[in-house]
Amino acid sequence: MDGNEFRDWSLRAAEWGADYRETLRDRPVRPSTEPGEIFRAIEASPPEDGEPMEKIFADFEATIVPGMTHWQHPRFFAYFPANAAPVSVVAEYLVSAMAAQCMLWQTSPAATELEMRIIDWMRQALGLPEGFSGVIQDSASSATLAAVLTMRERALAWEGNRKGLSGQPAVRVYSSDQVHTSIDRAIWVSGIGEENLVRIPVKGPLRSMDAAALEAAIVEDRANGFLPAGIIACVGGTSVGATDDIAAVADIARRHGLYLHVDAAWAGSAMICPEYRQFWTGVEDADSIVFNPHKWLGAQFDCSIQFIRDPESHVRTLAIKPEYLKTHGHDGIVNYSEWSVPLGRRFRALKLWFLLRAQGLEALRKMIRNHVAWSEKLAGQLAAEPDFELVTEPMLSLFSFRHRAPAGVDADEHNQRLLNAINNDGRIYLTQTKVDGRFAIRFQAGQFDSTAQDVEMAFAVIKEIAGNLR
Ligand SMILES: *Cc1c(COP(=O)(O)O)cnc(C)c1O
């Protein structure tokens, strides 16, 4: 591809992107392909000679696009959103054209210094106090792994990386059973081991860790020779939005000298609205907080912010400095690769800069408030229907519900059938979860381009398809 072709095809790709976004509402949210269909449609071996771009592009449109699930669709109500606001896509075009590695200050000073500034913009936007610095990680999973490694090293007096874990007392970490699976994986990968992730029972409508049980577990573990290292609390759990009492947990962490990591991957975006900050009261006492602007806020994946109270212990855990990575003569600069497990880093701050400037915080707050209001309204409408019941009340814009099964039909099977029928229909897309062992259908409104009408349509579609099943 020469310079002119690059120009032409870049313009073509941008045109395609704009057309794609404009026509999303008319597409089924989830494709109706059968497993293996697309695999079989793709050549089994790579070509020996280059092919014309026209043909490659035509195949992209004919084979790939029909097999995509449209995450930017305004009626995507499944999982959590992975919003890519148009302005953040534009920033990603630029990042992709420059294709810089941003691991050290000197490998792209602008990327490092913009990242430092953006971290502080977001700290202010979320109402966090001064004293937190941070880093943009690829995903919340990476941020949580970094936090778990730091709590492990701190508890082991910085000997874990050097000596390994054998011969050490067993490091213990505490969380509820509502936390995301990325916590389990961080525990596996850090060598702490699943048996040392102590699951604290939850209580109350927000399914919060029982603080008394948490403290009792820590005290008992210490008495039994274990080494309590840290607590992982969640605000807005993935299943039904479970939210711990951060102030109570932080108090326990402080009194027992434990590291506190708060996972607010999804709900963190809502904290740009002061009225939702009640859900994480006490968060200023956390050692580390992760939230994903790539979920609700609209910064294209990947973009996960980890706020850190004490970057020194974080960097002490993760930094490794071979000669070829030293930046001689630049003491005191930030080299962000020392803040994360991977060395190579994309330039992730640019899309947040574009997004925050083009939208402004007030428009983003309005979007989030709308999502919450529309979701609450839909929950109310479903609860008022004789054949539906809410399983969990809305936490921000997330709730779960069930349809009453006909006599003699298993409720879980019935709701699975309903969910399949809704998703095969294609007008909306929902996913499921288990609540207290029983199947429930999740709903979250959070798409960047959703309107009140899109959520109203969800009500109509759910009711219509449930009616047809009877
Ligand atoms: C989505 C999510 C994660 C994982 O986020 P990644 O960025 O995909 O790693 C972790 N925790 C919670 C609560 C989430 O909702």
Coordinates of C-alpha atoms and ligand atoms in Angstrom, one line a residue, residues 80-81 137-144 178-183 185 234-239 242 263-267 290-292 294-295 301-304 442, ligand 1:
F80 CA -22.3 -3.6 30.2
P81 CA -21.8 -1.1 27.5
Q137 CA -4.3 0.4 32.0
D138 CA -5.6 -1.7 29.2
S139 CA -8.3 -3.3 31.2
A140 CA -9.7 -3.5 34.8
S141 CA -8.3 -7.0 34.9
S142 CA -4.8 -5.6 34.5
A143 CA -5.4 -2.9 37.1
T144 CA -6.7 -5.5 39.6
Q178 CA -20.2 -10.8 44.0
V179 CA -16.9 -9.6 42.6
H180 CA -15.9 -10.0 39.0
T181 CA -14.0 -13.1 37.8
S182 CA -11.0 -10.8 37.1
I183 CA -10.4 -10.9 40.8
R185 CA -7.8 -14.6 37.9
C234 CA -16.8 -3.7 44.6
V235 CA -19.1 -0.9 43.6
G236 CA -21.5 -2.0 40.9
G237 CA -20.8 -5.7 40.6
T238 CA -21.2 -7.2 37.2
S239 CA -24.0 -9.7 37.9
A242 CA -23.5 -5.5 44.2
D263 CA -13.4 -2.3 41.6
A264 CA -15.8 0.2 40.2
A265 CA -15.1 -0.8 36.6
W266 CA -18.7 -0.1 35.4
A267 CA -20.2 2.1 38.1
V290 CA -10.2 1.0 39.1
F291 CA -12.9 2.3 36.7
N292 CA -13.3 1.8 32.9
H294 CA -14.3 2.3 28.1
K295 CA -17.5 1.0 29.5
F301 CA -11.8 0.2 24.4
D302 CA -9.2 -0.2 25.8
C303 CA -9.1 2.5 28.5
S304 CA -9.1 1.6 32.2
R442 CA -30.3 -8.6 33.2
Ligands
LIG1 C1 -16.2 -5.3 33.2 C2 -15.8 -5.5 34.6 C3 -14.5 -5.9 34.9 C4 -13.5 -6.4 33.8 O1 -13.2 -5.3 33.0 P1 -12.0 -5.5 31.9 O2 -11.7 -4.1 31.6 O3 -12.7 -6.1 30.8 O4 -10.9 -6.3 32.5 C5 -14.1 -6.0 36.2 N1 -14.9 -5.7 37.2 C6 -16.2 -5.2 37.0 C7 -17.1 -4.9 38.1 C8 -16.7 -5.1 35.7 O5 -17.9 -4.7 35.4

